């Protein structure tokens, strides 16, 4: 370790003999050198500026070219009784040998490394110039050591130093700049050769200049190559970016003679190849999202959602649970201001699903989006609540937690195998107010009704949880979407019929899906508004996007603005849809009853009466008399249906 420089106590002696190798030398020089006007001069490099500072330092010390003490490089300390710092020259007879000799920087063939008085590494060699009086006195440092380096040089190096021209200092900067320019030109030539050898490197430049649609022949060639070889994802991604730029400013950047549909068709084809989606699903997504948002949605589906847990307040508090998990090496944070029980797990040194706290029922592994429907339902204590599709039991246990194990919960699911997980979770979490049933939800009002609140987490296509189930990208088609929508319509009518509108505290139905398709969300909600005496109310959630009131050529009820949509790319949770109904009458609308009765009775077709033989005796006469009025009516109806002749 060397001595540390304290500028408040130690005199400024200049940057030293090897200033160009010391970091911060320019800053030190600028403190005591006047700025030099640089009008019409060539811009100097860092080495050149240091050299110019040295020249100005030597030239600004008086008419004799002598530098004042404290402004020179390497001069000794000021003797007692002499002039103070800032005065040029000395007042006694020792001024001739106390004045530091000029130093000239020279190049040597070898690299010599020395340590300065403050312990810094210095390179290069210096040679002392003769003074104006012809004296070649050596400069002595603070410790009395000679600063001349000629004694340390080899004879051949000394000879080389004498043969060096004095103009080398001025030409050194130009030589360095020429070397740098030569290195840059050679590097550019090498890069140009690599780009010529590999044309894929020029792809970005071509796209930045102008995006051009490939011709039909090029697309056919790519399709043929895709069959034999996997596609080049980098090329496809760059083409998607260029296509998006053109579509965002289509009037200015489009090619002449090309329509917007051609760009959209190519974009859909490229996204299907890059993100591995079916063409049907991409068309649906392009109808829902704007193009820039669609890219964000597809990218978010490639990243798994954060692991979240819900604290079971029936057994512990969130603060105590968080401290216990942190002690086990779990890195976590609160889920958000909107949740008082959720925690986000970033990483863990122990398995989250096998800790003693998990086995004791202190928390439940549950996605952030599945907490929202229960918060919208807002169950109250001592109520009768129906969870129509309850498996695997996360929402049911959350309802029991908010009810503090009071009242009664009926947890129903049509799949008997999934009920095993429901029973296990309810036992582990300490839920005691729940009854588990296995029944078809569409037949539920006939089994049991009169509930205060109903939660319907309807089965859906799963387009909001693609990050968990990537198979949804390709295995869903139009029939699957419509089949789910039909089932959801039946379930939501059954859920509404199971609620008692005269409930003092309830009369609410919450409908939710893990899908983002309009056919499974707004379409179903609008259908329920037309079929039953219900209205939409606010969900009570402060965030989330509003539901659609119009979609393509469809127009939904304006109150659908109160529904909420959640997306992976905006809320960092699974795609979800939530709607909350308030039932204001138990009666089914009369028009719906008539339509249901008409649909139940098959239509009768009027046919001409069959020809019958005349019956003999009195019985025949009686039957003919009975049939006459009916036959007349049928013949009159047939006459009315005949077309008029011209």
Coordinates of C-alpha atoms in Angstrom, one line a residue:
X1 CA 0.0 0.0 0.0
X2 CA 1.3 3.5 -0.8
X3 CA 0.7 6.8 0.9
X4 CA -2.7 8.3 0.2
X5 CA -2.7 11.8 -1.3
X6 CA -4.5 14.4 0.8
X7 CA -4.8 17.5 -1.5
X8 CA -5.6 19.7 1.5
X9 CA -2.3 19.1 3.2
X10 CA 0.2 18.3 0.4
X11 CA 1.4 20.8 -2.1
X12 CA 0.4 20.3 -5.7
X13 CA 3.5 19.3 -7.6
X14 CA 1.9 18.6 -11.0
X15 CA 0.9 15.3 -12.6
X16 CA 4.4 13.8 -12.4
X17 CA 6.8 12.6 -15.1
X18 CA 4.5 10.0 -16.7
X19 CA 1.2 11.9 -16.7
X20 CA -0.1 10.2 -19.9
X21 CA -0.2 6.8 -18.1
X22 CA -1.9 8.1 -15.0
X23 CA -5.7 8.2 -14.8
X24 CA -7.2 11.5 -13.9
X25 CA -4.1 13.6 -14.9
X26 CA -6.2 15.8 -17.1
X27 CA -8.5 16.7 -14.2
X28 CA -5.5 17.6 -12.1
X29 CA -4.0 19.7 -14.9
X30 CA -7.3 21.6 -15.4
X31 CA -7.2 22.9 -11.9
X32 CA -4.2 25.1 -12.3
X33 CA -3.9 25.6 -16.1
X34 CA -5.8 28.3 -18.0
X35 CA -8.0 26.9 -20.8
X36 CA -6.5 27.2 -24.2
X37 CA -8.7 28.5 -27.1
X38 CA -9.2 25.9 -29.7
X39 CA -10.4 27.8 -32.7
X40 CA -9.7 26.3 -36.1
X41 CA -7.6 23.5 -34.6
X42 CA -7.8 19.8 -35.1
X43 CA -9.5 17.9 -32.3
X44 CA -6.8 16.2 -30.2
X45 CA -6.9 12.8 -28.7
X46 CA -6.5 12.2 -24.9
X47 CA -2.8 11.7 -25.3
X48 CA -2.5 14.9 -27.4
X49 CA -4.4 16.9 -24.8
X50 CA -2.0 15.8 -22.1
X51 CA 1.0 16.6 -24.2
X52 CA -0.4 20.1 -25.0
X53 CA -1.0 20.7 -21.3
X54 CA 2.6 19.9 -20.6
X55 CA 3.8 22.3 -23.3
X56 CA 1.6 25.1 -21.9
X57 CA 2.8 24.4 -18.5
X58 CA 6.4 24.8 -19.6
X59 CA 5.7 27.9 -21.7
X60 CA 3.6 29.8 -19.1
X61 CA 6.3 30.1 -16.3
X62 CA 8.1 33.3 -17.4
X63 CA 10.3 34.6 -20.2
X64 CA 13.0 32.1 -19.5
X65 CA 10.7 29.1 -19.8
X66 CA 11.1 28.1 -16.2
X67 CA 8.1 26.6 -14.4
X68 CA 7.1 27.8 -10.9
X69 CA 7.4 25.4 -8.1
X70 CA 4.2 23.5 -7.5
X71 CA 3.3 23.7 -11.1
X72 CA 6.1 21.6 -12.6
X73 CA 6.5 17.9 -12.8
X74 CA 8.9 16.3 -10.4
X75 CA 10.4 19.4 -8.7
X76 CA 11.6 19.2 -5.0
X77 CA 9.8 20.7 -2.1
X78 CA 10.0 24.4 -1.5
X79 CA 12.9 25.3 1.0
X80 CA 12.1 27.3 4.1
X81 CA 12.4 31.0 3.6
X82 CA 11.8 31.0 -0.1
X83 CA 9.1 32.6 -2.1
X84 CA 5.6 31.2 -1.7
X85 CA 3.7 29.1 -4.2
X86 CA 2.3 30.9 -7.2
X87 CA 5.4 33.1 -7.8
X88 CA 7.6 32.4 -10.8
X89 CA 11.3 31.8 -10.2
X90 CA 13.3 31.9 -6.9
X91 CA 14.8 34.9 -5.0
X92 CA 18.1 33.4 -3.9
X93 CA 21.2 32.2 -5.7
X94 CA 20.1 28.6 -5.8
X95 CA 17.4 29.3 -8.4
X96 CA 19.7 27.9 -11.2
X97 CA 20.0 24.4 -9.8
X98 CA 16.6 24.4 -8.1
X99 CA 14.8 25.0 -11.4
X100 CA 13.6 21.7 -12.8
X101 CA 15.1 20.6 -16.1
X102 CA 12.8 20.1 -19.1
X103 CA 11.8 16.6 -19.8
X104 CA 11.3 15.1 -23.3
X105 CA 9.2 12.0 -23.9
X106 CA 10.9 9.4 -26.0
X107 CA 10.1 5.9 -27.1
X108 CA 12.3 3.0 -26.3
X109 CA 12.3 -0.4 -27.8
X110 CA 11.7 -2.1 -24.5
X111 CA 9.0 -1.6 -22.0
X112 CA 10.4 -0.5 -18.6
X113 CA 8.1 -0.6 -15.6
X114 CA 9.0 1.6 -12.6
X115 CA 7.3 2.6 -9.4
X116 CA 6.8 6.4 -8.7
X117 CA 7.3 7.9 -5.3
X118 CA 3.6 7.3 -4.4
X119 CA 3.8 3.7 -5.4
X120 CA 2.1 3.9 -8.9
X121 CA 3.3 1.9 -11.9
X122 CA 5.0 4.0 -14.6
X123 CA 6.0 3.0 -18.1
X124 CA 8.3 4.5 -20.7
X125 CA 11.5 6.4 -20.6
X126 CA 12.4 10.1 -20.2
X127 CA 15.5 12.0 -21.2
X128 CA 16.5 15.3 -19.7
X129 CA 17.1 18.3 -22.0
X130 CA 19.8 20.8 -21.4
X131 CA 18.8 24.2 -20.0
X132 CA 19.3 27.4 -21.8
X133 CA 22.6 27.9 -20.0
X134 CA 23.8 24.5 -21.2
X135 CA 23.7 22.8 -17.8
X136 CA 22.4 19.3 -17.7
X137 CA 21.7 19.0 -14.0
X138 CA 19.7 16.1 -12.9
X139 CA 16.4 16.5 -11.1
X140 CA 16.4 15.2 -7.5
X141 CA 13.2 13.9 -5.9
X142 CA 12.0 14.2 -2.3
X143 CA 14.2 11.2 -1.2
X144 CA 17.4 12.5 -2.9
X145 CA 17.3 9.9 -5.6
X146 CA 18.2 10.8 -9.2
X147 CA 15.4 10.9 -11.7
X148 CA 17.6 10.3 -14.7
X149 CA 17.1 7.0 -16.3
X150 CA 20.0 7.0 -18.7
X151 CA 22.0 4.9 -16.2
X152 CA 19.4 2.2 -16.3
X153 CA 19.2 2.0 -20.1
X154 CA 21.3 -0.4 -22.2
X155 CA 24.0 1.2 -24.5
X156 CA 22.0 0.3 -27.6
X157 CA 18.9 2.0 -26.2
X158 CA 21.0 5.1 -25.4
X159 CA 22.2 5.3 -29.0
X160 CA 18.6 4.9 -30.2
X161 CA 17.5 7.8 -28.0
X162 CA 20.2 10.1 -29.4
X163 CA 19.2 9.3 -33.0
X164 CA 15.5 10.1 -32.4
X165 CA 14.5 13.3 -34.1
X166 CA 13.0 16.0 -31.9
X167 CA 9.9 16.2 -34.1
X168 CA 8.7 12.8 -33.0
X169 CA 6.5 14.3 -30.3
X170 CA 4.5 16.2 -32.8
X171 CA 4.1 13.2 -35.2
X172 CA 3.3 10.7 -32.5
X173 CA -0.4 11.6 -32.3
X174 CA -0.8 11.4 -36.1
X175 CA 0.9 8.0 -36.1
X176 CA -1.5 6.7 -33.3
X177 CA -4.5 8.0 -35.2
X178 CA -3.3 6.4 -38.4
X179 CA -2.9 3.1 -36.6
X180 CA -6.4 3.3 -35.2
X181 CA -7.9 4.1 -38.6
X182 CA -6.1 1.3 -40.2
X183 CA -7.3 -1.1 -37.5
X184 CA -10.9 0.1 -38.1
X185 CA -10.7 -0.3 -41.8
X186 CA -9.3 -3.8 -41.6
X187 CA -12.0 -4.7 -39.1
X188 CA -14.7 -3.4 -41.4
X189 CA -13.3 -5.3 -44.3
X190 CA -13.3 -8.5 -42.3
X191 CA -16.9 -7.9 -41.2
X192 CA -17.9 -7.3 -44.8
X193 CA -16.3 -10.6 -45.9
X194 CA -18.2 -12.4 -43.1
X195 CA -21.5 -10.8 -44.2
X196 CA -20.9 -11.8 -47.8
X197 CA -20.2 -15.4 -46.7
X198 CA -23.3 -15.5 -44.4
X199 CA -26.2 -13.6 -46.0
X200 CA -28.4 -14.1 -42.9
X201 CA -26.4 -11.4 -41.1
X202 CA -27.7 -8.8 -43.5
X203 CA -31.3 -9.7 -42.6
X204 CA -31.7 -6.9 -40.0
X205 CA -30.4 -4.2 -42.3
X206 CA -32.8 -5.3 -45.1
X207 CA -35.8 -5.3 -42.7
X208 CA -34.9 -1.9 -41.3
X209 CA -34.7 -0.4 -44.8
X210 CA -38.0 -1.7 -46.1
X211 CA -40.2 -4.8 -45.5
X212 CA -41.3 -6.5 -48.7
X213 CA -43.9 -9.3 -48.9
X214 CA -42.5 -12.6 -50.3
X215 CA -44.0 -13.7 -53.6
X216 CA -46.2 -16.8 -53.9
X217 CA -43.3 -18.8 -55.3
X218 CA -41.1 -18.0 -52.3
X219 CA -43.9 -18.9 -49.9
X220 CA -44.4 -22.2 -51.7
X221 CA -40.7 -23.0 -51.5
X222 CA -40.8 -22.3 -47.7
X223 CA -43.8 -24.6 -47.3
X224 CA -41.9 -27.3 -49.1
X225 CA -38.8 -26.8 -46.9
X226 CA -40.9 -26.8 -43.7
X227 CA -41.9 -30.3 -44.5
X228 CA -38.3 -31.6 -44.8
X229 CA -36.5 -29.2 -42.4
X230 CA -37.6 -27.2 -39.3
X231 CA -38.2 -23.5 -40.1
X232 CA -35.7 -20.8 -39.3
X233 CA -37.3 -19.1 -36.3
X234 CA -35.0 -16.2 -36.4
X235 CA -36.0 -15.3 -40.0
X236 CA -39.7 -15.7 -39.1
X237 CA -39.4 -13.5 -36.1
X238 CA -37.7 -10.7 -38.0
X239 CA -40.4 -11.0 -40.7
X240 CA -43.1 -10.7 -38.0
X241 CA -41.5 -7.5 -36.7
X242 CA -41.2 -6.0 -40.1
X243 CA -44.8 -6.9 -41.0
X244 CA -46.0 -5.4 -37.7
X245 CA -44.2 -2.1 -38.5
X246 CA -45.9 -1.9 -41.9
X247 CA -49.4 -2.7 -40.6
X248 CA -49.1 0.0 -37.9
X249 CA -48.4 2.6 -40.6
X250 CA -50.0 0.9 -43.5
X251 CA -50.6 3.9 -45.7
X252 CA -47.0 5.0 -45.7
X253 CA -45.0 1.8 -45.6
X254 CA -47.1 -0.6 -47.7
X255 CA -46.0 -1.9 -51.1
X256 CA -47.9 -0.7 -54.1
X257 CA -50.5 -3.2 -55.3
X258 CA -50.5 -5.1 -52.0
X259 CA -53.6 -5.2 -49.8
X260 CA -53.9 -5.3 -46.1
X261 CA -55.3 -8.8 -46.2
X262 CA -52.2 -10.1 -47.8
X263 CA -50.1 -8.7 -45.0
X264 CA -52.4 -10.1 -42.4
X265 CA -52.4 -13.6 -44.0
X266 CA -48.6 -13.7 -44.0
X267 CA -48.5 -12.4 -40.4
X268 CA -51.0 -15.1 -39.3
X269 CA -49.0 -17.8 -41.1
X270 CA -45.7 -16.6 -39.5
X271 CA -47.2 -16.4 -36.0
X272 CA -48.6 -19.9 -36.4
X273 CA -45.2 -21.2 -37.3
X274 CA -43.3 -19.2 -34.7
X275 CA -45.6 -19.7 -31.7
X276 CA -47.1 -23.1 -32.7
X277 CA -50.7 -22.1 -32.8
X278 CA -53.5 -23.4 -35.0
X279 CA -54.8 -21.1 -37.7
X280 CA -58.3 -21.2 -36.1
X281 CA -57.1 -20.0 -32.7
X282 CA -54.9 -17.3 -34.2
X283 CA -57.9 -15.9 -36.1
X284 CA -59.9 -15.8 -32.9
X285 CA -57.2 -14.0 -31.0
X286 CA -56.6 -11.5 -33.8
X287 CA -60.3 -10.6 -33.5
X288 CA -60.0 -10.0 -29.8
X289 CA -56.6 -8.2 -29.5
X290 CA -55.0 -5.4 -31.5
X291 CA -51.9 -6.5 -33.3
X292 CA -49.3 -5.1 -30.9
X293 CA -51.2 -6.4 -27.9
X294 CA -51.6 -9.8 -29.6
X295 CA -47.8 -10.2 -29.7
X296 CA -47.5 -9.4 -26.0
X297 CA -50.2 -12.0 -25.3
X298 CA -48.5 -14.7 -27.3
X299 CA -45.2 -13.9 -25.6
X300 CA -46.7 -14.0 -22.1
X301 CA -48.1 -17.4 -22.8
X302 CA -44.6 -18.7 -23.3
X303 CA -43.6 -17.8 -19.8
X304 CA -45.0 -19.6 -16.7
X305 CA -47.0 -17.6 -14.2
X306 CA -45.6 -16.9 -10.8
X307 CA -46.2 -19.5 -8.1
X308 CA -48.7 -18.1 -5.6
X309 CA -50.1 -19.4 -2.3
X310 CA -53.1 -18.4 -0.2
X311 CA -52.8 -18.2 3.5
X312 CA -55.4 -20.3 5.4
X313 CA -56.6 -17.8 8.1
X314 CA -58.5 -20.6 9.8
X315 CA -55.2 -21.8 11.1
X316 CA -52.6 -19.1 10.9
X317 CA -51.9 -15.5 9.9
X318 CA -50.1 -14.4 6.7
X319 CA -47.3 -12.6 8.7
X320 CA -46.5 -15.8 10.7
X321 CA -46.7 -18.0 7.6
X322 CA -44.3 -15.7 5.7
X323 CA -41.8 -15.7 8.6
X324 CA -41.9 -19.5 8.9
X325 CA -41.3 -19.9 5.1
X326 CA -38.5 -17.4 5.1
X327 CA -36.8 -19.3 7.8
X328 CA -37.0 -22.4 5.6
X329 CA -35.2 -20.6 2.7
X330 CA -38.2 -19.3 0.7
X331 CA -38.0 -16.0 -1.1
X332 CA -41.5 -14.5 -1.1
X333 CA -43.5 -11.2 -1.2
X334 CA -47.1 -10.2 -0.7
X335 CA -49.3 -10.8 -3.7
X336 CA -50.6 -7.3 -4.0
X337 CA -52.6 -4.6 -2.3
X338 CA -55.8 -6.2 -3.6
X339 CA -55.2 -9.5 -1.6
X340 CA -54.8 -9.8 2.1
X341 CA -54.0 -13.5 2.0
X342 CA -51.9 -14.1 -1.1
X343 CA -48.1 -14.6 -1.3
X344 CA -45.8 -14.8 -4.3
X345 CA -43.0 -17.4 -4.3
X346 CA -39.9 -16.4 -6.3
X347 CA -37.6 -19.3 -5.4
X348 CA -37.3 -21.8 -2.6
X349 CA -34.7 -24.2 -1.3
X350 CA -37.5 -26.6 -0.2
X351 CA -40.5 -28.0 -2.1
X352 CA -43.5 -25.7 -1.6
X353 CA -45.9 -28.5 -1.8
X354 CA -44.2 -30.6 1.0
X355 CA -43.3 -28.3 3.8
X356 CA -44.6 -28.9 7.3
X357 CA -46.7 -25.8 7.0
X358 CA -48.4 -27.1 3.8
X359 CA -49.1 -30.5 5.4
X360 CA -50.5 -28.7 8.5
X361 CA -52.9 -26.8 6.2
X362 CA -51.5 -23.4 6.8
X363 CA -51.7 -22.5 3.1
X364 CA -53.1 -23.6 -0.3
X365 CA -51.3 -23.6 -3.6
X366 CA -53.6 -21.5 -5.7
X367 CA -53.3 -19.2 -8.7
X368 CA -53.8 -15.5 -8.3
X369 CA -56.7 -15.4 -10.7
X370 CA -58.7 -18.1 -8.9
X371 CA -58.8 -15.8 -5.8
X372 CA -60.8 -13.2 -7.7
X373 CA -64.1 -15.0 -8.1
X374 CA -64.4 -15.7 -4.4
X375 CA -63.6 -12.0 -3.7
X376 CA -66.3 -11.0 -6.1
X377 CA -68.8 -13.4 -4.5
X378 CA -68.1 -11.9 -1.1
X379 CA -69.7 -14.6 1.1
X380 CA -71.1 -13.7 4.4
X381 CA -71.3 -15.7 7.6
X382 CA -74.2 -18.1 8.3
X383 CA -75.2 -18.2 4.6
X384 CA -76.1 -21.2 2.4
X385 CA -73.7 -21.2 -0.6
X386 CA -73.4 -23.5 -3.6
X387 CA -70.1 -24.1 -5.4
X388 CA -71.4 -25.8 -8.5
X389 CA -68.1 -26.9 -10.0
X390 CA -65.8 -27.1 -7.0
X391 CA -62.8 -29.3 -7.9
X392 CA -60.0 -29.2 -6.7
X393 CA -61.4 -27.3 -3.8
X394 CA -59.3 -24.1 -3.7
X395 CA -62.3 -21.7 -4.1
X396 CA -64.4 -23.8 -1.7
X397 CA -61.9 -23.6 1.0
X398 CA -61.5 -19.9 0.4
X399 CA -65.2 -19.4 0.8
X400 CA -65.2 -21.4 4.1
X401 CA -62.3 -19.2 5.2
X402 CA -64.2 -16.0 4.6
X403 CA -67.3 -17.5 6.3
X404 CA -65.1 -18.6 9.3
X405 CA -66.5 -22.1 9.1
X406 CA -70.1 -20.9 9.7
X407 CA -73.2 -21.5 7.7
X408 CA -73.2 -24.3 5.0
X409 CA -71.4 -24.8 1.7
X410 CA -72.4 -27.4 -0.8
X411 CA -69.4 -28.3 -2.9
X412 CA -70.6 -30.1 -6.0
X413 CA -68.8 -31.6 -9.0
X414 CA -70.0 -33.9 -11.8
X415 CA -66.6 -35.8 -11.9
X416 CA -66.5 -38.2 -9.0
X417 CA -62.7 -38.8 -9.4
X418 CA -61.9 -35.1 -8.9
X419 CA -63.8 -35.1 -5.7
X420 CA -61.0 -37.0 -4.0
X421 CA -58.7 -34.0 -4.1
X422 CA -61.6 -31.8 -2.8
X423 CA -62.1 -34.0 0.2
X424 CA -58.4 -34.2 0.9
X425 CA -57.8 -30.4 0.7
X426 CA -60.9 -29.7 2.9
X427 CA -59.6 -32.0 5.6
X428 CA -56.1 -30.7 5.5
X429 CA -57.2 -27.0 5.7
X430 CA -59.6 -27.7 8.6
X431 CA -62.9 -26.8 6.8
X432 CA -65.9 -28.2 8.7
X433 CA -68.9 -26.5 7.2
X434 CA -68.9 -28.1 3.7
X435 CA -70.9 -30.9 2.2
X436 CA -69.5 -32.6 -0.9
X437 CA -71.9 -33.9 -3.5
X438 CA -71.6 -35.6 -7.0
X439 CA -74.4 -34.3 -9.2
X440 CA -74.9 -32.9 -12.7
X441 CA -75.1 -29.2 -12.3
X442 CA -77.7 -28.8 -15.0
X443 CA -80.2 -30.8 -12.8
X444 CA -79.4 -29.0 -9.6
X445 CA -82.6 -26.9 -9.0
X446 CA -84.6 -30.1 -9.0
X447 CA -82.3 -31.6 -6.3
X448 CA -81.8 -28.6 -4.0
X449 CA -82.3 -24.9 -4.2
X450 CA -82.9 -21.7 -2.2
X451 CA -79.2 -20.8 -1.8
X452 CA -78.1 -17.3 -0.9
X453 CA -75.1 -17.2 -3.3
X454 CA -73.8 -19.5 -6.1
X455 CA -70.3 -19.7 -7.5
X456 CA -70.1 -21.2 -11.0
X457 CA -66.6 -21.8 -12.3
X458 CA -67.8 -23.2 -15.5
X459 CA -65.8 -25.8 -17.6
X460 CA -64.3 -24.0 -20.6
X461 CA -61.8 -24.3 -23.5
X462 CA -58.8 -23.1 -21.3
X463 CA -57.6 -20.4 -23.7
X464 CA -56.5 -18.3 -20.7
X465 CA -54.2 -20.9 -19.2
X466 CA -52.1 -21.8 -22.3
X467 CA -48.9 -21.3 -20.2
X468 CA -50.0 -24.3 -18.1
X469 CA -51.5 -26.4 -20.9
X470 CA -49.7 -25.7 -24.2
X471 CA -51.8 -28.4 -25.9
X472 CA -54.7 -25.8 -26.1
X473 CA -52.7 -24.1 -29.0
X474 CA -53.6 -26.8 -31.4
X475 CA -56.3 -29.1 -30.1
X476 CA -59.2 -26.6 -30.0
X477 CA -61.5 -25.8 -33.0
X478 CA -64.9 -24.2 -33.6
X479 CA -66.9 -27.2 -32.4
X480 CA -65.1 -27.3 -29.1
X481 CA -65.8 -23.6 -28.4
X482 CA -69.5 -23.9 -29.3
X483 CA -69.9 -27.1 -27.3
X484 CA -68.4 -25.4 -24.2
X485 CA -70.6 -22.3 -24.8
X486 CA -73.8 -24.5 -24.9
X487 CA -72.9 -26.3 -21.7
X488 CA -72.1 -23.0 -20.0
X489 CA -75.5 -21.6 -21.0
X490 CA -77.3 -24.6 -19.4
X491 CA -75.2 -24.3 -16.2
X492 CA -75.7 -20.6 -15.7
X493 CA -79.5 -20.9 -16.0
X494 CA -79.4 -23.7 -13.5
X495 CA -77.2 -21.6 -11.2
X496 CA -79.6 -18.7 -11.4
X497 CA -82.6 -21.0 -10.6
X498 CA -80.8 -22.3 -7.6
X499 CA -80.6 -18.9 -5.9
X500 CA -83.3 -17.4 -3.7
X501 CA -84.0 -13.9 -4.8
X502 CA -85.7 -13.2 -1.5
X503 CA -82.5 -13.8 0.5
X504 CA -81.9 -11.1 3.0
X505 CA -78.1 -11.0 2.5
X506 CA -77.6 -12.7 -0.8
X507 CA -79.3 -13.4 -4.1
X508 CA -76.0 -13.2 -6.0
X509 CA -74.5 -15.4 -8.7
X510 CA -70.8 -15.2 -9.8
X511 CA -70.0 -16.7 -13.2
X512 CA -66.3 -17.1 -14.2
X513 CA -64.2 -19.0 -16.8
X514 CA -60.5 -19.4 -17.5
X515 CA -61.1 -18.6 -21.1
X516 CA -60.8 -15.4 -23.1
X517 CA -63.2 -16.4 -25.9
X518 CA -66.2 -14.0 -26.3
X519 CA -68.4 -17.0 -27.1
X520 CA -67.8 -18.4 -23.7
X521 CA -68.0 -15.2 -21.7
X522 CA -70.0 -12.2 -22.9
X523 CA -72.2 -14.3 -25.2
X524 CA -73.2 -16.5 -22.3
X525 CA -73.8 -13.6 -19.9
X526 CA -75.9 -11.8 -22.5
X527 CA -77.9 -15.0 -23.0
X528 CA -78.6 -15.3 -19.2
X529 CA -79.8 -11.6 -19.0
X530 CA -82.4 -12.4 -21.7
X531 CA -83.6 -15.7 -20.1
X532 CA -83.9 -14.8 -16.4
X533 CA -84.8 -11.9 -14.1
X534 CA -81.2 -11.0 -13.3
X535 CA -79.0 -7.9 -13.7
X536 CA -75.3 -7.4 -13.7
X537 CA -73.7 -5.6 -10.8
X538 CA -70.2 -4.4 -10.0
X539 CA -67.7 -7.2 -9.1
X540 CA -66.0 -5.1 -6.5
X541 CA -62.5 -5.6 -8.1
X542 CA -60.5 -2.5 -8.6
X543 CA -58.5 -3.7 -11.6
X544 CA -59.1 -5.7 -14.7
X545 CA -60.3 -4.7 -18.2
X546 CA -64.0 -4.1 -19.0
X547 CA -65.9 -6.8 -20.9
X548 CA -67.0 -6.3 -24.5
X549 CA -70.3 -4.6 -25.3
X550 CA -69.8 -5.2 -29.0
X551 CA -67.7 -7.8 -30.8
X552 CA -67.6 -7.9 -34.6
X553 CA -71.2 -7.9 -35.7
X554 CA -72.7 -8.7 -32.3
X555 CA -74.1 -6.2 -29.8
X556 CA -74.4 -7.1 -26.1
X557 CA -76.1 -5.5 -23.2
X558 CA -74.5 -2.2 -22.1
X559 CA -74.2 -3.4 -18.5
X560 CA -71.5 -5.9 -19.6
X561 CA -69.0 -3.1 -18.9
X562 CA -69.3 -4.1 -15.3
X563 CA -67.7 -7.6 -16.1
X564 CA -64.0 -8.0 -15.8
X565 CA -61.3 -9.5 -18.0
X566 CA -57.8 -10.5 -16.9
X567 CA -54.9 -11.2 -19.2
X568 CA -51.4 -12.7 -18.7
X569 CA -49.6 -9.8 -20.4
X570 CA -51.3 -7.1 -18.5
X571 CA -51.9 -8.5 -15.0
X572 CA -49.3 -11.3 -14.9
X573 CA -52.0 -13.9 -14.0
X574 CA -54.0 -16.5 -16.0
X575 CA -56.6 -15.3 -18.4
X576 CA -59.9 -15.0 -16.6
X577 CA -63.4 -13.6 -17.0
X578 CA -65.7 -12.7 -14.1
X579 CA -69.3 -11.5 -14.1
X580 CA -71.6 -11.0 -11.0
X581 CA -75.4 -11.2 -11.2
X582 CA -78.1 -10.0 -8.8
X583 CA -81.4 -12.0 -9.0
X584 CA -84.4 -9.7 -8.4
X585 CA -87.2 -12.2 -9.0
X586 CA -87.7 -15.9 -8.7
X587 CA -90.3 -16.0 -11.5
X588 CA -89.2 -17.1 -14.9
X589 CA -90.2 -14.6 -17.6
X590 CA -93.5 -15.6 -19.3
X591 CA -92.2 -15.3 -22.8
X592 CA -89.5 -17.8 -22.0
X593 CA -92.1 -20.2 -20.6
X594 CA -94.2 -20.1 -23.8
X595 CA -91.1 -20.6 -25.9
X596 CA -90.1 -23.5 -23.8
X597 CA -93.5 -25.1 -24.1
X598 CA -93.6 -24.6 -27.8
X599 CA -90.2 -26.1 -28.3
X600 CA -91.2 -29.1 -26.2
X601 CA -94.3 -30.0 -28.3
X602 CA -93.6 -31.1 -31.8
X603 CA -95.3 -29.3 -34.7
X604 CA -98.4 -31.0 -36.2
X605 CA -98.6 -31.3 -40.0
X606 CA -102.1 -31.1 -41.6
X607 CA -102.6 -34.0 -44.0
X608 CA -105.6 -34.8 -46.2
X609 CA -108.1 -37.3 -44.7
X610 CA -107.8 -40.9 -45.9
X611 CA -110.5 -42.2 -48.1
X612 CA -112.8 -44.5 -46.2
X613 CA -115.4 -47.0 -47.4
X614 CA -119.0 -46.4 -46.7
X615 CA -120.1 -48.1 -43.6
X616 CA -123.2 -50.2 -43.6
X617 CA -126.2 -49.8 -41.3
X618 CA -127.0 -47.2 -38.7
X619 CA -123.4 -47.1 -37.3
X620 CA -122.1 -46.0 -40.6
X621 CA -124.6 -43.1 -40.8
X622 CA -123.7 -41.9 -37.3
X623 CA -119.9 -42.0 -38.0
X624 CA -120.4 -40.1 -41.3
X625 CA -122.3 -37.3 -39.4
X626 CA -119.6 -37.0 -36.8
X627 CA -116.8 -36.7 -39.3
X628 CA -118.5 -34.1 -41.6
X629 CA -117.7 -30.9 -39.6
X630 CA -114.0 -31.8 -39.1
X631 CA -113.7 -32.7 -42.8
X632 CA -115.1 -29.3 -43.8
X633 CA -112.6 -27.5 -41.6
X634 CA -109.7 -29.4 -43.0
X635 CA -110.8 -28.8 -46.6
X636 CA -111.2 -25.1 -46.0
X637 CA -107.7 -24.9 -44.5
X638 CA -106.3 -26.7 -47.6
X639 CA -108.1 -24.3 -49.9
X640 CA -106.6 -21.3 -48.1
X641 CA -103.1 -22.7 -48.5
X642 CA -103.4 -23.3 -52.3
X643 CA -101.6 -20.6 -54.4
X644 CA -103.7 -18.3 -56.4
X645 CA -103.7 -18.9 -60.1
X646 CA -103.0 -16.0 -62.5

